[in-house]
Short mmCIF file of C-alpha atoms in Angstrom, two decimals:
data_model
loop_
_atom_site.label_atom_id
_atom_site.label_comp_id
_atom_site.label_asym_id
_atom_site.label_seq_id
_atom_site.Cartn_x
_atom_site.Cartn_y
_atom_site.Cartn_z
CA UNK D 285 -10.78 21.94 3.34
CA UNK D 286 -8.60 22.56 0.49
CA UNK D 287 -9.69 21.21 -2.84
CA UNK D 288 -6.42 20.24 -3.90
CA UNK D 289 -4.66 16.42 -3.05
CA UNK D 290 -1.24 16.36 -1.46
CA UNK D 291 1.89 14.63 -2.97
CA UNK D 292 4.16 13.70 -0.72
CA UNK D 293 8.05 13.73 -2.61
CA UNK D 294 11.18 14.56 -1.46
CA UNK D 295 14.10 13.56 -4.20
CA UNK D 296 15.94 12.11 -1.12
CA UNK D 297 13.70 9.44 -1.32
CA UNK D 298 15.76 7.41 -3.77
CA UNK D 299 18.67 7.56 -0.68
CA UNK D 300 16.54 4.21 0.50
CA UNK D 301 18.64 1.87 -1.79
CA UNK D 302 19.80 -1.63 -1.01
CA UNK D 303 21.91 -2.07 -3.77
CA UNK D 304 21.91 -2.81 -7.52
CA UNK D 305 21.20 -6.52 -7.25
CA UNK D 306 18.49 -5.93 -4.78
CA UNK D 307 14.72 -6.11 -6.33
CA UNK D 308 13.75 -3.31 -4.63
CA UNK D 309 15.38 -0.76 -7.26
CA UNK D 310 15.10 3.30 -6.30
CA UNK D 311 14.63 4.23 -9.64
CA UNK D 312 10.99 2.95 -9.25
CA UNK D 313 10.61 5.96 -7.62
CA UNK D 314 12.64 8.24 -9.71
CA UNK D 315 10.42 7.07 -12.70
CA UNK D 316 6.91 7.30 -10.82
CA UNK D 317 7.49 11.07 -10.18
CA UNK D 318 9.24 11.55 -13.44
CA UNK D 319 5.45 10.26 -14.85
CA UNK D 320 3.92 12.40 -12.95
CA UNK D 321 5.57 15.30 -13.77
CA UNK D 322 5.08 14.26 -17.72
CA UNK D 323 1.41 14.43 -17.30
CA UNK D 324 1.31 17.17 -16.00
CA UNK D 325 -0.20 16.05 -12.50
CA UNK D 326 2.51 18.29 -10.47
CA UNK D 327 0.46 21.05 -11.00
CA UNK D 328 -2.77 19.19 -9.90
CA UNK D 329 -1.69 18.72 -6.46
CA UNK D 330 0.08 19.94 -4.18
CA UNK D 331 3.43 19.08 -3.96
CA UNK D 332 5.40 18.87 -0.66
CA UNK D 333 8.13 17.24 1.43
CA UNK D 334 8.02 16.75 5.25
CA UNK D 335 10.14 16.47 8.30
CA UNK D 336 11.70 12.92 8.75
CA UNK D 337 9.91 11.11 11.79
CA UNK D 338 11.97 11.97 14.61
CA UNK D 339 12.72 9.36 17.71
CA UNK D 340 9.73 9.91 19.48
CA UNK D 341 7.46 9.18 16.16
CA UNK D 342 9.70 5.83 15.48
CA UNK D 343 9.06 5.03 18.89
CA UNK D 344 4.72 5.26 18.46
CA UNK D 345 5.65 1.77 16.76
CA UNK D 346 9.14 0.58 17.00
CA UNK D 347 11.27 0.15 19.91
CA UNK D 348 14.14 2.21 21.28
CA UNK D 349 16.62 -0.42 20.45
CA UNK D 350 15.55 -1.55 17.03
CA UNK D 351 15.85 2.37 16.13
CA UNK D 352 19.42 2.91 18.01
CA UNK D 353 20.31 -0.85 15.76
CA UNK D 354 19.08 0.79 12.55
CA UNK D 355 21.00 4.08 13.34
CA UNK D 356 23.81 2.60 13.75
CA UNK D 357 23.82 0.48 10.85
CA UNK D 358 23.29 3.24 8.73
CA UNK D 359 26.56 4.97 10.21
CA UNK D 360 28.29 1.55 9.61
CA UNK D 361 26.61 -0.97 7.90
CA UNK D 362 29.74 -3.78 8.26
CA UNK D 363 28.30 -3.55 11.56
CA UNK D 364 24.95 -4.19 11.35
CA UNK D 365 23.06 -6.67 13.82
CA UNK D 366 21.28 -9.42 12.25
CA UNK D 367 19.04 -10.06 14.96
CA UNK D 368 17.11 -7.18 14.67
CA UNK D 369 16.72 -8.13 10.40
CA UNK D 370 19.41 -5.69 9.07
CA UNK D 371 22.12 -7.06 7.11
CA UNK D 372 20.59 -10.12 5.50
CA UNK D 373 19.72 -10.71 1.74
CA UNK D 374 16.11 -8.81 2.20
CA UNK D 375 17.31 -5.69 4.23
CA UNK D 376 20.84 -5.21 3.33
CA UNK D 377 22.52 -2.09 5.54
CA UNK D 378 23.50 0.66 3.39
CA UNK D 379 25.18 4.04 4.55
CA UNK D 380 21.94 6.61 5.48
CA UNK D 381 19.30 3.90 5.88
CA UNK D 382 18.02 5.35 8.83
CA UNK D 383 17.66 8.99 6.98
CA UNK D 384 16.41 7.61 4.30
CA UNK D 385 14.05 5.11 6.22
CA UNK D 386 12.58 7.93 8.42
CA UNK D 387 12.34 10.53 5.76
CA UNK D 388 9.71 7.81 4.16
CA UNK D 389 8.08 7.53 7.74
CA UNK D 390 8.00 11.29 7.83
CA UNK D 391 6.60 11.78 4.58
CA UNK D 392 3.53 9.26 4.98
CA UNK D 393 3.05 10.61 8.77
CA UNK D 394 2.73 14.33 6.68
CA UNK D 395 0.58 13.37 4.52
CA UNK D 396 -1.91 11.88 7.57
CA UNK D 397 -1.25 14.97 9.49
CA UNK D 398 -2.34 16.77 6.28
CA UNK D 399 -5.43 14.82 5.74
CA UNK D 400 -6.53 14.94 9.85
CA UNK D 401 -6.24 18.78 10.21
CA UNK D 402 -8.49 19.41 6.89
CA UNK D 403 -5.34 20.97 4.39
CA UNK D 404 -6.49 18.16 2.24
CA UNK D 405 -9.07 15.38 1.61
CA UNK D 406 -6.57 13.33 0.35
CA UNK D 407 -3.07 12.78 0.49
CA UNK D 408 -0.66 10.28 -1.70
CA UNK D 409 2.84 9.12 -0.47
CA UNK D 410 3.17 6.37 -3.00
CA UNK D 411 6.84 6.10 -1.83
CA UNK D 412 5.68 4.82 1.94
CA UNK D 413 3.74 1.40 2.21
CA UNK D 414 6.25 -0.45 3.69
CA UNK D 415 4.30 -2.61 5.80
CA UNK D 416 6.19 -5.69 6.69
CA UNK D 417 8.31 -3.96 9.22
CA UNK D 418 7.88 -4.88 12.92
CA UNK D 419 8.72 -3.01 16.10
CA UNK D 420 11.63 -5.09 16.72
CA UNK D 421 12.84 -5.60 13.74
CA UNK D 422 13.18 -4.78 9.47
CA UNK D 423 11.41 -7.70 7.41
CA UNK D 424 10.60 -7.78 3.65
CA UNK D 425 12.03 -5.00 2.59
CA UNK D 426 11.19 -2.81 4.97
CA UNK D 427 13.16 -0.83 7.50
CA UNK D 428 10.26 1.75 9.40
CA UNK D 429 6.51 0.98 8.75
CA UNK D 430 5.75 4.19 7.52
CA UNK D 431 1.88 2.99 7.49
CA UNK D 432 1.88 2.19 11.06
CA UNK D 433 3.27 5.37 12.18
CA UNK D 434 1.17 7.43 10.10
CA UNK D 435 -1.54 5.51 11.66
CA UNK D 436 -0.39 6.31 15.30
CA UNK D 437 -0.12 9.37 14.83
CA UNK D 438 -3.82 9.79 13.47
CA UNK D 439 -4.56 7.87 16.96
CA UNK D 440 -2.17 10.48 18.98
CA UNK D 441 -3.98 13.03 17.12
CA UNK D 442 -7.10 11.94 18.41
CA UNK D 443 -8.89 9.53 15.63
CA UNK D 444 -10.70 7.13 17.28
CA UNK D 445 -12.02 4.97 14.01
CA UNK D 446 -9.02 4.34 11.73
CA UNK D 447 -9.35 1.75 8.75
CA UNK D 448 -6.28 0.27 6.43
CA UNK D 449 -6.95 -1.47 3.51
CA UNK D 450 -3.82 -3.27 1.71
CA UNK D 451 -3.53 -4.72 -1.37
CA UNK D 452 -0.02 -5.49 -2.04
CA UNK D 453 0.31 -8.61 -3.07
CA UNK D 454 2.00 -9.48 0.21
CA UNK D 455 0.32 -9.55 3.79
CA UNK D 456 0.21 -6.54 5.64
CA UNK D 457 1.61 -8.59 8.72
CA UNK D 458 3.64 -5.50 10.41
CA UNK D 459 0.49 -3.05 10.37
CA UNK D 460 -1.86 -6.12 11.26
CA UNK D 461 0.73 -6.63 14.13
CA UNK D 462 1.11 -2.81 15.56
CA UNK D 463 -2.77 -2.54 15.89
CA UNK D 464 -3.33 -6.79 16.59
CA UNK D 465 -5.65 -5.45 20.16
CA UNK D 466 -6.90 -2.39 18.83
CA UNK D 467 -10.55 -1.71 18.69
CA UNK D 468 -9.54 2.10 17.04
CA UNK D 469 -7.95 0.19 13.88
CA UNK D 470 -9.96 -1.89 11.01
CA UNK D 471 -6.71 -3.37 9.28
CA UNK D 472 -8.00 -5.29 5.93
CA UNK D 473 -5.23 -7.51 3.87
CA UNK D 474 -6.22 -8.73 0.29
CA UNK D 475 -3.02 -10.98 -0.89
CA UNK D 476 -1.73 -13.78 -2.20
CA UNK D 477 -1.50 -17.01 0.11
CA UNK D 478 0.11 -17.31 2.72
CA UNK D 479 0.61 -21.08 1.10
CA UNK D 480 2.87 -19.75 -1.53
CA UNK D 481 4.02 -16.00 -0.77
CA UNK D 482 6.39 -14.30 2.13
CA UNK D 483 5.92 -13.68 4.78
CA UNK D 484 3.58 -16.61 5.02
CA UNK D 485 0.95 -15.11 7.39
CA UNK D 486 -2.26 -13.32 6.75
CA UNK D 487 -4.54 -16.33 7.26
CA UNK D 488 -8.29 -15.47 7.22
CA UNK D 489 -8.19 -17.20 10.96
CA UNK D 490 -6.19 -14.06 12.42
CA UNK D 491 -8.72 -11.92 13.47
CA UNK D 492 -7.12 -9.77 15.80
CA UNK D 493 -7.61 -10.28 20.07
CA UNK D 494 -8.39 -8.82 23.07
CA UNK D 495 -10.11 -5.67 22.42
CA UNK D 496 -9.15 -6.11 18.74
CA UNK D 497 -11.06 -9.13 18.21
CA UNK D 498 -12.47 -8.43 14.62
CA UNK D 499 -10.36 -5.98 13.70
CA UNK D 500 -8.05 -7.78 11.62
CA UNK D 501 -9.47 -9.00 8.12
CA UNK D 502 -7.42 -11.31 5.73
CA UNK D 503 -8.17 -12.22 2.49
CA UNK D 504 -5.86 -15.06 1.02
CA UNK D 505 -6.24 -15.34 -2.79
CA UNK D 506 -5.33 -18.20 -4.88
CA UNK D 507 -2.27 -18.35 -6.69
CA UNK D 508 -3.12 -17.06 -10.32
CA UNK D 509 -6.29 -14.64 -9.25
CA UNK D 510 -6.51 -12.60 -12.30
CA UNK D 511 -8.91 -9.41 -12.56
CA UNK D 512 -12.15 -11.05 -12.28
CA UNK D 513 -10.66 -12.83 -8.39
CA UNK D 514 -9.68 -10.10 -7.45
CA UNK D 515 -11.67 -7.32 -7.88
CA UNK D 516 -14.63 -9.89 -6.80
CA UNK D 517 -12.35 -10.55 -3.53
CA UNK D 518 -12.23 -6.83 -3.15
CA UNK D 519 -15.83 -5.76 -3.58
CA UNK D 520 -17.24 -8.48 -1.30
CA UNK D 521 -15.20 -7.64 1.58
CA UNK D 522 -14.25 -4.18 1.60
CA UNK D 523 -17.07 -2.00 1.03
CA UNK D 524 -19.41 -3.91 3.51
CA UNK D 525 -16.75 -4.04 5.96
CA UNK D 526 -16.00 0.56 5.76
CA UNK D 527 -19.93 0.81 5.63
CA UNK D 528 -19.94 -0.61 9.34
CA UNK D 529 -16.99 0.64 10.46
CA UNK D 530 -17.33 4.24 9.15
CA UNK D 531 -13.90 5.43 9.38
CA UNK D 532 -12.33 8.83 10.47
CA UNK D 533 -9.57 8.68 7.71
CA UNK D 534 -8.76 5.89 5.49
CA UNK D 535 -5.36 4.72 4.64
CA UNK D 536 -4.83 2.70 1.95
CA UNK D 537 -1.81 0.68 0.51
CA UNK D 538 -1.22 -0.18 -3.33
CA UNK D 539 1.85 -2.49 -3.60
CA UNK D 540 1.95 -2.75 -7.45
CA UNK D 541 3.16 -6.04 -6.90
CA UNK D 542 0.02 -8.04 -7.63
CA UNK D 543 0.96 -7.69 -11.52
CA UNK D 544 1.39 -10.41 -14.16
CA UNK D 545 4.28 -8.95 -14.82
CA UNK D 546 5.90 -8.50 -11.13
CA UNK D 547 9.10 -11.22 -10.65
CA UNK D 548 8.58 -11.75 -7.13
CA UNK D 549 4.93 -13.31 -6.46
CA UNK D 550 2.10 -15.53 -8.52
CA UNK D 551 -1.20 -13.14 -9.04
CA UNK D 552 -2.28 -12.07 -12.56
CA UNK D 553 -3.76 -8.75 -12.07
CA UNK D 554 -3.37 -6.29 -14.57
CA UNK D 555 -2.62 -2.49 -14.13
CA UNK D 556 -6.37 -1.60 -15.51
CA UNK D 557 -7.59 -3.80 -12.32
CA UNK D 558 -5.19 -1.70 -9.85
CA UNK D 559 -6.72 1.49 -11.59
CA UNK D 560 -10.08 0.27 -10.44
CA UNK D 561 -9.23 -0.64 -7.24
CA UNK D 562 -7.55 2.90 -6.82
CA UNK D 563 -10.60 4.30 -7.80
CA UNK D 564 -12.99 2.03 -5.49
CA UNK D 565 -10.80 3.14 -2.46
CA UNK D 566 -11.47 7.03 -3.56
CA UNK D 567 -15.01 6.29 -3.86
CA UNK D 568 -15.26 4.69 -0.61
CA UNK D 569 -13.58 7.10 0.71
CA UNK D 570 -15.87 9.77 -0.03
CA UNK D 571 -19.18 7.46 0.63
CA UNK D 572 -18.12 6.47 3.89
CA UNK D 573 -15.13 8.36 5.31
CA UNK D 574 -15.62 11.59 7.50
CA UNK D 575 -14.87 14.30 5.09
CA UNK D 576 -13.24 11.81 2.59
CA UNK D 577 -9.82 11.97 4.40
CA UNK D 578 -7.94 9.64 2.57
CA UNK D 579 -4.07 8.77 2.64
CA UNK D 580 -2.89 6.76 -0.19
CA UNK D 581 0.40 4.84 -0.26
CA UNK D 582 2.73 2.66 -2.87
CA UNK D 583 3.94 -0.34 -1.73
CA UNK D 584 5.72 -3.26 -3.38
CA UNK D 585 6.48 -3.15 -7.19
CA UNK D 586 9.37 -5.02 -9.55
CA UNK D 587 8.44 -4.65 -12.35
CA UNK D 588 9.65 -1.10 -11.90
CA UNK D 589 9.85 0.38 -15.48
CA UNK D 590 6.78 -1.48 -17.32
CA UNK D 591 4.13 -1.41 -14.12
CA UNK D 592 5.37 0.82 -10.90
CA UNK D 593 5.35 3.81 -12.67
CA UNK D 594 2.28 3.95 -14.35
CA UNK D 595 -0.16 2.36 -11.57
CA UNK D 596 1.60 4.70 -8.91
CA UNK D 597 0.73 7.81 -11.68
CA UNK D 598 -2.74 6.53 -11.84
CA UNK D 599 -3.02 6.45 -8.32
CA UNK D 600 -1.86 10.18 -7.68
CA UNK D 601 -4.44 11.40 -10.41
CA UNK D 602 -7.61 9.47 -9.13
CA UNK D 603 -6.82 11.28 -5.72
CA UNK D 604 -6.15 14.64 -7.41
CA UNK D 605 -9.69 14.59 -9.34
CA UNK D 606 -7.41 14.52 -12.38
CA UNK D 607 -7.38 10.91 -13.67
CA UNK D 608 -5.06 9.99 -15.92
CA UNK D 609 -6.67 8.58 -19.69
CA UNK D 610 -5.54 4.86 -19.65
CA UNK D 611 -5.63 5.14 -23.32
CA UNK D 612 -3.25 7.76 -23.36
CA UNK D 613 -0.15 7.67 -25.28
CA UNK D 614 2.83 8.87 -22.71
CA UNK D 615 4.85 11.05 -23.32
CA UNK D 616 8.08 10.45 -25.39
CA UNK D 617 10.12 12.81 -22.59
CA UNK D 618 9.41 10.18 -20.07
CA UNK D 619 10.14 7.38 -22.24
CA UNK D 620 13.55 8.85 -23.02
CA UNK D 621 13.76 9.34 -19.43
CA UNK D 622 13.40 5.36 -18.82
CA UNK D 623 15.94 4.46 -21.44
CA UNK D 624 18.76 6.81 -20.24
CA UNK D 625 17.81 5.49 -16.74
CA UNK D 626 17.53 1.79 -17.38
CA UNK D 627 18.59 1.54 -20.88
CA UNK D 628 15.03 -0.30 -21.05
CA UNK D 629 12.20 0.79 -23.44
CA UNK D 630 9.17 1.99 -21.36
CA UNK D 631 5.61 1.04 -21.89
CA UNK D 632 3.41 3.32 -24.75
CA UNK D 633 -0.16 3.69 -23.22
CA UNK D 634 -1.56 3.74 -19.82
CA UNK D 635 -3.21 0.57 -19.79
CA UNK D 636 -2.64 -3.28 -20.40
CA UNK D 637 -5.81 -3.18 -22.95
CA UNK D 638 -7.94 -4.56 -19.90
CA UNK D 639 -11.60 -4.04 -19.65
CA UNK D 640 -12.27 -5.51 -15.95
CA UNK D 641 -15.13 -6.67 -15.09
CA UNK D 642 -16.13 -9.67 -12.39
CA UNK D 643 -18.80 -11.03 -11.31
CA UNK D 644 -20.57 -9.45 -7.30
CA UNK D 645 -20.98 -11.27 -4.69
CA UNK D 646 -24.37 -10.61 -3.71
CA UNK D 647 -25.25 -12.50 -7.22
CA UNK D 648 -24.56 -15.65 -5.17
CA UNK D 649 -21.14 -17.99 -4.95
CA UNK D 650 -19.98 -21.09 -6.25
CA UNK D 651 -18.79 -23.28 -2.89
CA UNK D 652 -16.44 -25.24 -5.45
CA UNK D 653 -14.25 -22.13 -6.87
CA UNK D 654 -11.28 -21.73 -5.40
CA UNK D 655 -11.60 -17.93 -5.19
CA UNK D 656 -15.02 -17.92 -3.86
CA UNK D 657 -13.74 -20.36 -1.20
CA UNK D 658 -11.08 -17.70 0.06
CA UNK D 659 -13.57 -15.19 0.43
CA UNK D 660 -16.33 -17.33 2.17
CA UNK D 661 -13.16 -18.38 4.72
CA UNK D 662 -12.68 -14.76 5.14
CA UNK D 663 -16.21 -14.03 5.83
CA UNK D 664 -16.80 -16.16 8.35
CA UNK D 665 -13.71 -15.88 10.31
CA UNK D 666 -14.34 -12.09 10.39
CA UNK D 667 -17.72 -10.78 9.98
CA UNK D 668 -19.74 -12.70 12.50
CA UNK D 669 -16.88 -10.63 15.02
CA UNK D 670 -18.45 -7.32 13.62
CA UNK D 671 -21.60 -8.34 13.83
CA UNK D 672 -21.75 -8.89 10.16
CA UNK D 673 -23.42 -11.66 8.34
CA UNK D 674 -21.05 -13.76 6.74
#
């Protein structure tokens, strides 16, 4: 197996644009890769593009009509049908949204590929992790659920233990959905309440069915969770859960979104917290995943000059064995890049000045903390269903 992590990138990419009042701004991208390339992390992985998913990938998760609707609502988006979510305020049509939807598919679907077949232990599309999307229909955002697919086509490919851990600030409701009576797929969502966040699911009561009983696991934090919450949430779910389940590959999902800093949602985690979730998931990866295949994916993320960039960079050097200093001072190129870009000064250092630290679970609980509540309602909802002590 190659020593070398994959980067999934294709400049195309920044084709998936909804327009320039629209949250959800391209140049998040633009600027992630343009950090990369500034610390020199291009030539610590291996970079790559990949065929678009084709029909008969789409169609491993979405339906034939919701693709034909989204085709042709990317050849004329006047004429885009609302029932199927395209053409409202969250998924505007724009000209090429199905090219540039399914060249996101196709890259995350690569970089799975790459992983399964042993070109790589780990592979990073951090411009995939759209995971509200549904079979029927776009949602939040999200056109094709590029984690999905690359997760059906590990299962088409012959995986037989797949697990997804998301923590984007938001539910991973259209990946908990494709796989809801799947005994193959462990899908584990760490977000913000349902209570207070879109899309309002992701309940620690859905646990899956059929089959799939237990293979859901949701994990809704308070409103306000800073570091200490969450990384506590994390660590008393996660790990125990991946040591049972002992997955083939592990696909994970880092919406940047979960920052004190992000417009659209109410958590308080800082981008030194993300960095040590990032590097949890690599860890885990190679403690309990067959040959520490790992596919690691962006997400959400608004703040996209002062957070996206640099949690995203983090993220591709933890999975290249390269990490990035958070003490580092980056480099002036790429902050001239942001201002001709944005006309917006970019961040100086790597880090928020965090030092994270929390408190483990197995050190006992307080039944009256609102956080500690959340993850006790998780645990018994889903671990007694793995035949796990809650």
């Amino acid at each position: 197996m190659s020593g070398r992590a994959q980067l999934m990138w294709d400049e195309a990419v920044t084709g998936y644009d909804f327009g320039s009042s629209h949250p959800m701004d391209p140049v998040r991208l633009a600027l992630t890769m343009g950090l990369v390339r500034a610390y020199g992390l291009d030539g610590a992985v291996d970079v790559r593009s990949a065929k678009s998913a084709g029909d008969s990938t789409l169609r491993l998760v979405h339906r034939e009509d919701y693709v034909a609707a989204v085709r042709a609502a990317s050849a004329d988006p006047g004429a885009a049908d609302q029932a199927y979510g395209i053409g409202t305020v969250d998924d505007p049509a724009f000209a090429g949204m199905h090219e540039a939807s399914a060249l996101i598919a196709g890259l995350s679907v690569g970089a799975a590929e790459a992983v399964w077949r042993g070109e790589s232990a780990h592979a990073v599309n951090f411009t995939g992790g759209l995971h509200h999307a549904m079979p029927g229909g776009a949602s939040g955002f999200c056109v094709y659920n590029d984690p999905a697919l690359a997760i059906a086509r590990l299962l088409e490919l012959g995986a037989q233990r797949v697990a997804y851990v998301d923590v984007d600030v938001h539910h991973g409701d259209g990946v908990q959905a494709a796989f809801w009576e799947d005994p193959r797929v462990l899908t584990v969502s760490l977000h913000e309440h349902p209570r207070t966040l879109f899309p309002q699911t992701g309940w620690p009561e859905e646990t899956g069915s059929g089959a799939g009983e237990g293979g859901a696991v949701n994990v809704a934090l308070p409103a306000g969770t800073g570091d200490a919450g969450w990384l506590r949430a994390f660590h008393a779910v996660v790990p125990e859960l991946l040591e049972d389940f002992r997955p083939q590959v592990l696909v994970t999902q880092h919406g940047a979104d979960t920052h004190f800093e992000d417009p659209l949602a109410h958590l308080a985690v800082s981008l030194d917290a993300q960095r040590a979730v990032m590097e949890a998931c690599h860890e885990l990866a190679h403690t309990y995943v067959e040959d520490g295949r790992w596919v690691a994916l962006g997400g959400g993320g608004y703040a996209v000059v002062d957070v996206v960039p640099r949690s995203w960079t983090h993220l591709v050097g933890i999975a290249a064995h390269a990490p990035v200093d958070p003490e580092s001072v980056i480099p002036s190129s790429w902050r001239d890049e942001v201002y001709a870009r944005t006309r917006q000064l970019g961040p100086a250092r790597m880090t928020d000045g965090r030092t994270p630290t929390w408190k483990p679970w197995e050190d006992g609980y307080d039944p009256a903390d609102r956080l500690d509540q959340a993850v006790l309602a998780t645990r018994r909802s889903a671990f007694p269903l793995r035949g796990l002590l809650a």
